[in-house]
Tab-separated table of C-alpha atoms and ligand atoms in Angstrom:
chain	number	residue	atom	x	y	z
H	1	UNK	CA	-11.858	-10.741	-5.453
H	2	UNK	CA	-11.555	-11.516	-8.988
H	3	UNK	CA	-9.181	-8.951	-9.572
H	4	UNK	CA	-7.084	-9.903	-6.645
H	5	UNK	CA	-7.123	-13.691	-7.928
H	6	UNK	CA	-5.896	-11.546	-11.235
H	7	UNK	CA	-3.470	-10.222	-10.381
H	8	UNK	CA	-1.866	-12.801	-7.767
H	9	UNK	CA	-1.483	-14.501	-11.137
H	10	UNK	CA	0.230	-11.834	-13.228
H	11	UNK	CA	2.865	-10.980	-10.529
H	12	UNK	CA	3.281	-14.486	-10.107
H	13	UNK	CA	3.825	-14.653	-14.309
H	14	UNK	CA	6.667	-11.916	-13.782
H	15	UNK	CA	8.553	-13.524	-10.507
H	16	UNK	CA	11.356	-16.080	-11.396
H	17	UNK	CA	12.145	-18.973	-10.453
H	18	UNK	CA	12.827	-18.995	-6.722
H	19	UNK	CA	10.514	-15.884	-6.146
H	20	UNK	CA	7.414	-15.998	-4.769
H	21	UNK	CA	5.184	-13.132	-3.372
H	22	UNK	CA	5.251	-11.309	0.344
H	23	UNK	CA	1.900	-9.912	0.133
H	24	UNK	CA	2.319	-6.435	1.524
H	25	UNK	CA	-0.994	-5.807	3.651
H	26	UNK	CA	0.164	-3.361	5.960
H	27	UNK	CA	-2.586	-0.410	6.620
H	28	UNK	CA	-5.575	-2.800	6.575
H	29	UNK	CA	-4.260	-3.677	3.320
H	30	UNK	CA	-3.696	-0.552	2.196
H	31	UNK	CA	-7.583	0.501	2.926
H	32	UNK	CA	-8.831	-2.563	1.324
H	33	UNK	CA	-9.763	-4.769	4.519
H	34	UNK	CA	-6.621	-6.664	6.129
H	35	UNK	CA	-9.312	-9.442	7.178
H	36	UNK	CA	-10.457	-10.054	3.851
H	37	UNK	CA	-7.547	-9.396	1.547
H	38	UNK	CA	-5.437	-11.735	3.359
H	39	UNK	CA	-8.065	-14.566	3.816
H	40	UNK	CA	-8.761	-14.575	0.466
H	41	UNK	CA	-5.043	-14.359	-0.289
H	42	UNK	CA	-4.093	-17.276	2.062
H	43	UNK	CA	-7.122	-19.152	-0.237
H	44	UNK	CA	-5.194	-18.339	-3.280
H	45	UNK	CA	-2.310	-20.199	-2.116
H	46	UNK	CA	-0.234	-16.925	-0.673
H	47	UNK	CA	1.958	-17.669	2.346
H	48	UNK	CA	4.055	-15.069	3.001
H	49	UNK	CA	3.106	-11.138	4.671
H	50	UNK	CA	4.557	-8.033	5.167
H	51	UNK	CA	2.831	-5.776	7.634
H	52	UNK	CA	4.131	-2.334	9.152
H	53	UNK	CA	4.025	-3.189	13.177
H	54	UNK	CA	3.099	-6.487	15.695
H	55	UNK	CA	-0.224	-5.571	16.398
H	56	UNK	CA	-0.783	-6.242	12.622
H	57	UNK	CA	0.827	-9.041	12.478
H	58	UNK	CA	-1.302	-10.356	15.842
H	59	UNK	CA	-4.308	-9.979	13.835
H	60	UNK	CA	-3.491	-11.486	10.767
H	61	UNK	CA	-2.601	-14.687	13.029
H	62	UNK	CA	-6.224	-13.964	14.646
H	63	UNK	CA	-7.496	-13.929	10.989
H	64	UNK	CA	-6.374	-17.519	10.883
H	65	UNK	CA	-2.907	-16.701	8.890
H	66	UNK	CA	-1.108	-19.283	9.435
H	67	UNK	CA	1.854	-18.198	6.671
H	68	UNK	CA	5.207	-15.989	7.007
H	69	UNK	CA	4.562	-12.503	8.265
H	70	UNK	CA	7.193	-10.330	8.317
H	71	UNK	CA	7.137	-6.840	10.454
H	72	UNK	CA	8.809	-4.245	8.254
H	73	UNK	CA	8.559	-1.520	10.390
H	74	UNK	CA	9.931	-0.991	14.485
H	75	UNK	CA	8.440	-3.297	17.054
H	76	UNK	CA	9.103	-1.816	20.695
H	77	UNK	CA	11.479	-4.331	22.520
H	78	UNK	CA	8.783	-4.481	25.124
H	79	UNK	CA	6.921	-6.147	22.610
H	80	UNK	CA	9.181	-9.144	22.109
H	81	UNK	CA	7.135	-11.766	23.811
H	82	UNK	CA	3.790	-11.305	21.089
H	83	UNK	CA	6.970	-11.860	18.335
H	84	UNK	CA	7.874	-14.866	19.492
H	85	UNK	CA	4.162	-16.426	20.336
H	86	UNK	CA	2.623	-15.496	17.481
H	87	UNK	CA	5.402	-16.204	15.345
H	88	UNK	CA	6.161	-13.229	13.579
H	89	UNK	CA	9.375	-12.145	12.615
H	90	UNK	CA	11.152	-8.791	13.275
H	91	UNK	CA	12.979	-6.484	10.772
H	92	UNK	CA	16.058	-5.417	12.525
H	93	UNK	CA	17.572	-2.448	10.649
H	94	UNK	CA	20.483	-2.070	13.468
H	95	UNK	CA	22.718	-3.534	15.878
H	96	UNK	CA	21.783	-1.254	19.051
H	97	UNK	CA	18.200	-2.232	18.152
H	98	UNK	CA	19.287	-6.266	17.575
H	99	UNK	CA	20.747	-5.977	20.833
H	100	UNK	CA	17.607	-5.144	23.195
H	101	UNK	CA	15.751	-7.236	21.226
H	102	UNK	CA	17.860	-10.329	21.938
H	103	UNK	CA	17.896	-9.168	25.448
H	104	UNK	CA	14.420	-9.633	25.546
H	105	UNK	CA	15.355	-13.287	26.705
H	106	UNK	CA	12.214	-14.139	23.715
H	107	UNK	CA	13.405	-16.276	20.790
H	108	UNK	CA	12.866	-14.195	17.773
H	109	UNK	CA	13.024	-14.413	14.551
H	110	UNK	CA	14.325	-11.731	12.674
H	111	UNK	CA	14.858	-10.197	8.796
H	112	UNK	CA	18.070	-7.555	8.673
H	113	UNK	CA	17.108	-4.238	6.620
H	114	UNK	CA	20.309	-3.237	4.860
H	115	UNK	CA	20.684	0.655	3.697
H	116	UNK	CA	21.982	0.041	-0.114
H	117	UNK	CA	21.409	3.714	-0.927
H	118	UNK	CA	17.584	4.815	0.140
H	119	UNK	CA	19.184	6.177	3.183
H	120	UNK	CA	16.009	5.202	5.603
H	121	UNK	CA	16.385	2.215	7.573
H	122	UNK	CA	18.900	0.089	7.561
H	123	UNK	CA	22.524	-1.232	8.396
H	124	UNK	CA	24.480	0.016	5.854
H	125	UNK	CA	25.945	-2.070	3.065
H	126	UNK	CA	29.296	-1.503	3.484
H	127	UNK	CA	29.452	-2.568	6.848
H	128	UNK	CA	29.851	-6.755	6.664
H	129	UNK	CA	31.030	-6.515	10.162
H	130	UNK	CA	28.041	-4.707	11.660
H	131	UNK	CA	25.546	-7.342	10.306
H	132	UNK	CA	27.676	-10.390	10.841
H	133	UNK	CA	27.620	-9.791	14.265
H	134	UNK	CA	24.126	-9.651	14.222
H	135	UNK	CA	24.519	-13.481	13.611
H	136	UNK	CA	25.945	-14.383	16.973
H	137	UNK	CA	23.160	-12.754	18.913
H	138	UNK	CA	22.135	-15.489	21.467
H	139	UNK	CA	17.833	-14.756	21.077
H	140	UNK	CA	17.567	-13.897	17.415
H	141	UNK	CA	17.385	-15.874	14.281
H	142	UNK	CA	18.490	-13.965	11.223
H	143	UNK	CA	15.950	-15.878	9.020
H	144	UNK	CA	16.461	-13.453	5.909
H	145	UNK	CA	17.969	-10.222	4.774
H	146	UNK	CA	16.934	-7.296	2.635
H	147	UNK	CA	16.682	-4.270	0.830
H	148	UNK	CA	14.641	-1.312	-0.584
H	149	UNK	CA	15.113	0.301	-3.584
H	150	UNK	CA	14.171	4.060	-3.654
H	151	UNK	CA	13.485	4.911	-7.727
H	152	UNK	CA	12.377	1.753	-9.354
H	153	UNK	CA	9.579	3.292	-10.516
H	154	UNK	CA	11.762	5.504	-12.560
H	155	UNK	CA	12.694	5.161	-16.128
H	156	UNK	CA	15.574	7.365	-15.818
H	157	UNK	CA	19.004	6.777	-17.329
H	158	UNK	CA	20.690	7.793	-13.648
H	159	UNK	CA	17.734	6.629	-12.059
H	160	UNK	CA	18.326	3.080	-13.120
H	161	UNK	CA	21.830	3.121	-12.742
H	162	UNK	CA	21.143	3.740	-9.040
H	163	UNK	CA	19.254	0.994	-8.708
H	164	UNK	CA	22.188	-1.429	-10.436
H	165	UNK	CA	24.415	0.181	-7.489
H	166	UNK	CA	21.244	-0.546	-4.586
H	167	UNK	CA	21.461	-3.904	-6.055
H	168	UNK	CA	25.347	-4.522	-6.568
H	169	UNK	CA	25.795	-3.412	-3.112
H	170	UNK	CA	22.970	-5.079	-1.775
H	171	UNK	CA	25.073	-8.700	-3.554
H	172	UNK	CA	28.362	-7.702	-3.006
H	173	UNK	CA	27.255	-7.591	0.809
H	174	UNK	CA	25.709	-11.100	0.263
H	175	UNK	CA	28.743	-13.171	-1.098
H	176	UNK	CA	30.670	-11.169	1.897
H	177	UNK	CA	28.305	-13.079	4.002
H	178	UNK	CA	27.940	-16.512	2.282
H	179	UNK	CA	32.167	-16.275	2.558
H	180	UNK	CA	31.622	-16.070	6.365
H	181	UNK	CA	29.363	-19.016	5.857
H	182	UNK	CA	26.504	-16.500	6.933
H	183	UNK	CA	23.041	-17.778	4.674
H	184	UNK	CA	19.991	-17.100	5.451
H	185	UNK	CA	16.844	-18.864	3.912
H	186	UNK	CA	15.132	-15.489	2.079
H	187	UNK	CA	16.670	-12.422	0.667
H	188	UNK	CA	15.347	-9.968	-0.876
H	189	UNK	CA	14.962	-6.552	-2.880
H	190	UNK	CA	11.686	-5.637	-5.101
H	191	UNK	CA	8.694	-4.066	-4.116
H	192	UNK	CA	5.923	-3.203	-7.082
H	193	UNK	CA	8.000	-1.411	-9.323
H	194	UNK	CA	11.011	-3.652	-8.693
H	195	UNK	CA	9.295	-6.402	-10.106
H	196	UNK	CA	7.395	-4.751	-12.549
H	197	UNK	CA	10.563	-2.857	-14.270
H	198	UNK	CA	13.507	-5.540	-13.190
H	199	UNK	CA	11.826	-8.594	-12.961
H	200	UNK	CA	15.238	-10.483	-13.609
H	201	UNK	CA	16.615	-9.438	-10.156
H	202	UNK	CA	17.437	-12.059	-7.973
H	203	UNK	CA	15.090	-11.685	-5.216
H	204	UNK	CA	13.605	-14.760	-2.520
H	205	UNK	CA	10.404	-12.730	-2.637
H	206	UNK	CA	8.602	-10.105	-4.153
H	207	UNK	CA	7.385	-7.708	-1.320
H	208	UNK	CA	4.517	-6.117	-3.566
H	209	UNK	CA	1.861	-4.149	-2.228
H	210	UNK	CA	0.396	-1.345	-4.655
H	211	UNK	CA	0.261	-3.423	-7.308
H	212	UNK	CA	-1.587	-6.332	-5.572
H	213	UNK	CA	-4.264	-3.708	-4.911
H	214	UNK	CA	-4.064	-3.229	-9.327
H	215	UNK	CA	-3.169	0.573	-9.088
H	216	UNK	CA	-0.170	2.866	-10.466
H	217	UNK	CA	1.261	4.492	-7.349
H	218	UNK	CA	0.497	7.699	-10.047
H	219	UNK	CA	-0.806	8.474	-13.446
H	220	UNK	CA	0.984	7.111	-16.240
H	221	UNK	CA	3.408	5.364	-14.086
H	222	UNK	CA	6.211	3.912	-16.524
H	223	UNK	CA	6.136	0.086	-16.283
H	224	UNK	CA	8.423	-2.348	-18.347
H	225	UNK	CA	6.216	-5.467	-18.368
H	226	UNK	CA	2.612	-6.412	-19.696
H	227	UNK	CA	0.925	-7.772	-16.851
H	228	UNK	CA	-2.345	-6.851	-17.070
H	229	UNK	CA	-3.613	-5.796	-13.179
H	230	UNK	CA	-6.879	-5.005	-12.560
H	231	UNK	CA	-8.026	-2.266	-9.714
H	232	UNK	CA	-9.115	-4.287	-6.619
H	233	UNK	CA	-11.199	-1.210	-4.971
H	234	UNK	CA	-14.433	0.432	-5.756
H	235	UNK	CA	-15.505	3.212	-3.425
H	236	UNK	CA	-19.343	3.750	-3.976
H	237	UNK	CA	-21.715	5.700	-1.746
H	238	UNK	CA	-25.615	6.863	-2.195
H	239	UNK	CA	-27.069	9.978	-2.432
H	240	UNK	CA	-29.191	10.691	1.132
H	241	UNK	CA	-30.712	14.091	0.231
H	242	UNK	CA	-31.233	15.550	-2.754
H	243	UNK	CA	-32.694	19.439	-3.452
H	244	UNK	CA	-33.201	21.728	-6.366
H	245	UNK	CA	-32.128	25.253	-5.621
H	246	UNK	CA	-32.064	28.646	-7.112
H	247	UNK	CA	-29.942	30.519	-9.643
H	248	UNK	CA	-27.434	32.231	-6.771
H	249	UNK	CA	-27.256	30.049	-4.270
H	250	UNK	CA	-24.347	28.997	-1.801
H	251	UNK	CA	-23.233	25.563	-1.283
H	252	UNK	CA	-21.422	24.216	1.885
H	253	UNK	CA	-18.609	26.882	4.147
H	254	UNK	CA	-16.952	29.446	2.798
H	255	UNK	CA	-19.528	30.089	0.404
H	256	UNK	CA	-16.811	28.973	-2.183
H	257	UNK	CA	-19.720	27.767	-4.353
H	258	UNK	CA	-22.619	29.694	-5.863
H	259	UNK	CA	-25.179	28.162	-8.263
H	260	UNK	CA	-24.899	29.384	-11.549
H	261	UNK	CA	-28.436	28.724	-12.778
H	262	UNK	CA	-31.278	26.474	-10.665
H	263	UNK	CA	-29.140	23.386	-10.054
H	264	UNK	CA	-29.942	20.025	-8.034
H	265	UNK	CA	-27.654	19.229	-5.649
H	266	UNK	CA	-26.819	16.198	-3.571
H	267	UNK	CA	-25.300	15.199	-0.345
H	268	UNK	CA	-23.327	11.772	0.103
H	269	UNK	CA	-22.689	10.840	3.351
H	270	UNK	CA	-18.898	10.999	2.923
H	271	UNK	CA	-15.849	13.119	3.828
H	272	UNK	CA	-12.559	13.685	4.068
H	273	UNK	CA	-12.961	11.919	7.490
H	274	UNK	CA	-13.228	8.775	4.958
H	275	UNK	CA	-10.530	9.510	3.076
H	276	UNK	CA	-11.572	12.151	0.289
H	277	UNK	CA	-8.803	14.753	0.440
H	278	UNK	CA	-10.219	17.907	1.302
H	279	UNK	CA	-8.224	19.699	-1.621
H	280	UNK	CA	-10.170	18.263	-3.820
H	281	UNK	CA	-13.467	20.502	-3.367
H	282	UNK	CA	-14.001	22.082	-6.438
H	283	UNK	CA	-11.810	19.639	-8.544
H	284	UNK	CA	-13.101	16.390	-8.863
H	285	UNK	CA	-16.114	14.497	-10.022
H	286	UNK	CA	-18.109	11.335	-9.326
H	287	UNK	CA	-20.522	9.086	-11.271
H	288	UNK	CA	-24.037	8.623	-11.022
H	289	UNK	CA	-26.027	6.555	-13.055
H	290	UNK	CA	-23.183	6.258	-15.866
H	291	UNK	CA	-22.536	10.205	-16.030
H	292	UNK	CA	-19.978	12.167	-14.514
H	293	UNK	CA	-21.274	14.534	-11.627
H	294	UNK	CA	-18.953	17.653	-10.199
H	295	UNK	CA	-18.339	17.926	-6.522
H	296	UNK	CA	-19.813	21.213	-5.285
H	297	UNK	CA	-18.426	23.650	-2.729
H	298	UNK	CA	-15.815	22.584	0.137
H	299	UNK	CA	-15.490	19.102	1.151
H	300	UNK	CA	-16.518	18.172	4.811
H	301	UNK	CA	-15.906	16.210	7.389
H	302	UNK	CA	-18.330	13.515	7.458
H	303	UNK	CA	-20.334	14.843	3.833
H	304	UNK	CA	-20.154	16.329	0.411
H	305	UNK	CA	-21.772	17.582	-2.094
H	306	UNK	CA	-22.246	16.804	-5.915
H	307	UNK	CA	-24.063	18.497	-8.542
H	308	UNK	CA	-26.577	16.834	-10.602
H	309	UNK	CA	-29.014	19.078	-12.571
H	310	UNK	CA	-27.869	17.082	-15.291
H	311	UNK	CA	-28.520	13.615	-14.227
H	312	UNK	CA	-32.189	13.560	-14.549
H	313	UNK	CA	-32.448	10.016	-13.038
H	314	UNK	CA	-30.776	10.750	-10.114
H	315	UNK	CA	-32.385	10.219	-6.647
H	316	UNK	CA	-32.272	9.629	-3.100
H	317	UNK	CA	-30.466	6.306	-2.739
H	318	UNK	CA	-28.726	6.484	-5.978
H	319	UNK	CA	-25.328	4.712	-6.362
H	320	UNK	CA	-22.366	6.889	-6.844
H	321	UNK	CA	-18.943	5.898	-7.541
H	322	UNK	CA	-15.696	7.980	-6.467
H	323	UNK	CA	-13.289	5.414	-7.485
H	324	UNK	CA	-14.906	2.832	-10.368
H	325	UNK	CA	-17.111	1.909	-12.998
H	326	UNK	CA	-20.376	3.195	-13.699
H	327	UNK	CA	-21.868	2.037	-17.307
H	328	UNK	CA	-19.471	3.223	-19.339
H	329	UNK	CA	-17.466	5.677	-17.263
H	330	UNK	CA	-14.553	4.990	-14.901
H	331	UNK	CA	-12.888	7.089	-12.475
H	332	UNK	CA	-9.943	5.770	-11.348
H	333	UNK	CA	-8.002	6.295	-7.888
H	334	UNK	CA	-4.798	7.433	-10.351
H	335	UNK	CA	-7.331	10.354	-11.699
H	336	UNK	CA	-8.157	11.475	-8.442
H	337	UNK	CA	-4.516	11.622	-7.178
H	338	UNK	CA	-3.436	13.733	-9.742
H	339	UNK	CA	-5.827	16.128	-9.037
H	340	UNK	CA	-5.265	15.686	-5.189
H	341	UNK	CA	-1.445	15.910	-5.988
H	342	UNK	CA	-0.539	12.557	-4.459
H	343	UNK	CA	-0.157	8.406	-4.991
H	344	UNK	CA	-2.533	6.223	-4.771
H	345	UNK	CA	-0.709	4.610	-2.137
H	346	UNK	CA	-1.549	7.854	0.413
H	347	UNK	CA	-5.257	7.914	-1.027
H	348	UNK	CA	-5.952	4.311	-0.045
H	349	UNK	CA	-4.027	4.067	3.368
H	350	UNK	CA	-5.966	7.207	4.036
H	351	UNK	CA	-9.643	5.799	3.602
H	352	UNK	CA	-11.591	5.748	6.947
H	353	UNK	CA	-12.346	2.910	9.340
H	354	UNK	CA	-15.937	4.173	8.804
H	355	UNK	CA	-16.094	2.631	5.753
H	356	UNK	CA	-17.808	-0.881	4.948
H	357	UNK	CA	-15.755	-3.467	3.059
H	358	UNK	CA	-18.139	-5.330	0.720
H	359	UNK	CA	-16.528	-8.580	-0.328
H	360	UNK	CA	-18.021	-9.431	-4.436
L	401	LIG	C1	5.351	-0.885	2.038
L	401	LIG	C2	6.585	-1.631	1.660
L	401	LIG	C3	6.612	-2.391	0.469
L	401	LIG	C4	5.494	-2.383	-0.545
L	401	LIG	O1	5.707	-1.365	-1.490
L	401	LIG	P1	4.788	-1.205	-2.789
L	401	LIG	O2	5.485	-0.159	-3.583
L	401	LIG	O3	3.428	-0.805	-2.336
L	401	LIG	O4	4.783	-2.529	-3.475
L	401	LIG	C5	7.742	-3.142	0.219
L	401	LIG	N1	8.797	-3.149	1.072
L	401	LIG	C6	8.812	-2.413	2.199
L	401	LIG	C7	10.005	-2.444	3.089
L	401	LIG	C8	7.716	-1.627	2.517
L	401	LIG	O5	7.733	-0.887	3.637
């Protein structure tokens, strides 16, 4: 929690005037706990959220949040009644999809997605005409209006050129609008690395969501700023049998494993039904008492296995750490992504619902 409070603060430091923060807690925050990240988020004075459907929006009002909430994602017309009594507002990324919504007879409030050059959702910049009439739809209120940028993260000459034209277009849309007299009360662009690399553009909020949680999407991420953000998630687990076996013997399927002198080995009651990519059998490590142990032989479902001939002290019920500090060691979810080839942002939206969240 201390972390979070951290880095509330340093993405606050970054946002200008004007810009506050949408905290993105979509995917039970991605993996940390929707109930208690947004709780404690509401506590630190945070009053807007972005979640991916209504049903997470529903429970965030059940969680007693009483701020914003935004859906970013595709809410099935049918669903139109929750939006309008729990109060949560729609993204409506085109006019077909405006339409049935405002058929719905339900008084909705809604946020239009506008295409400036991601090519995913989205009515497309260049079409005033198609999102002005989205205006004079009897049952929605077009409370704000945004964008996505697709390579902020990038340090690239063209790569940041694109993102000038995302946000040109994204404006030149905008004054089109305000010329209409069509204002809404929000709009906006960044995400994480929006704000992190182009803090100076002009944005009503700051939809961040990886960087809340204090992680690089990957390894050596560029970043143009010096907010310090601290990881928010530790992912510890206990050894629950431990046994010393022979020089030549097999650990877990496939035989993939064979011990190359008498070797202790330990199962954790963990799998890549929790999260832990399979791919990384044979790749990664975890820490025990302060010292790096290897994972052993194939991943499974609901276990795996760890080596630890070498950490004497180790025994059943001994922490381990996948994703923290131990003493003076610290694996972090960036380390394991690289070696399970992917962002941080898959790893953590992948962790089980088997998993306890323990609040410190
Ligand atoms: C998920 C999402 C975000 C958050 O992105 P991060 O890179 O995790 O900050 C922002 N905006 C939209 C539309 C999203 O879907």
């Amino acid at each position: 929690m201390s972390a979070l409070a951290n880095n509330v603060k340093e993405l606050n430091r970054l946002m200008h005037k004007g810009c506050s923060l949408l905290a993105i807690v979509k995917d039970e925050a991605y993996g940390h706990g929707a109930k208690e990240i947004s709780t404690a988020l509401q506590r630190m004075g945070v009053d807007a959220y972005g979640v991916a459907t209504v049903d997470e929006g529903i429970e965030l009002r059940e969680y007693g949040i009483t701020g914003f909430i935004l859906v970013l994602g595709y809410t099935d017309p049918s669903r139109a009644t929750d939006l309008s009594k729990y109060d949560i507002t729609q993204t409506v990324f085109d006019e077909a999809y405006a339409r049935e919504l405002s058929e719905s007879g339900c008084d909705i409030k809604v946020h239009i997605a506008v295409d400036s050059g991601m090519h995913r959702l989205g009515l497309s910049a260049d079409d005033t005409e198609a999102v002005a009439r989205l205006f004079t739809l009897e049952h929605l209120t077009v409370d704000g209006i945004f964008t996505h940028l697709c390579v902020s993260d990038s340090h690239l000459t063209e790569d940041y050129e694109y993102t000038v034209y995302q946000v040109e277009a994204f404006n030149r849309l905008l004054s089109e609008l305000y010329a209409r007299g069509l204002k809404t009360r929000a709009q906006h662009i960044v995400s994480s690395y929006g704000l992190l690399n182009y803090p100076e553009i002009k944005s009503s909020y700051a939809r961040v969501g990886i960087s809340l949680y204090g992680a690089d999407s990957e390894e050596g991420a560029v970043k143009n700023t010096d907010a310090s953000l601290l990881p928010v998630m530790s992912l510890r687990t206990k050894i629950i049998q431990l046994r010393t076996f022979p020089e030549g013997s097999y650990i877990g399927y496939g035989r993939t494993f064979v011990t190359k002198r008498e070797s202790r080995i330990a199962v954790l009651p963990i799998g890549y039904a929790d999260g832990i990519p399979r791919c990384l059998s044979g790749k990664a490590s975890v820490l025990v008492n302060g010292k790096r142990a290897p994972m052993v032989g194939r991943i499974c479902m609901d276990q795996l296995m760890i080596d630890v001939t070498d950490i004497e002290d180790a025994k059943v019920g001994s922490v381990v750490t996948i994703v923290g500090t131990d003493g003076d060691e610290t694996i972090t979810a960036e380390e394991i992504c690289t070696q399970a080839d992917t962002i941080t942002n898959e790893f953590f939206s992948r962790l089980g619902r088997r998993l306890d969240i323990v609040v410190k």
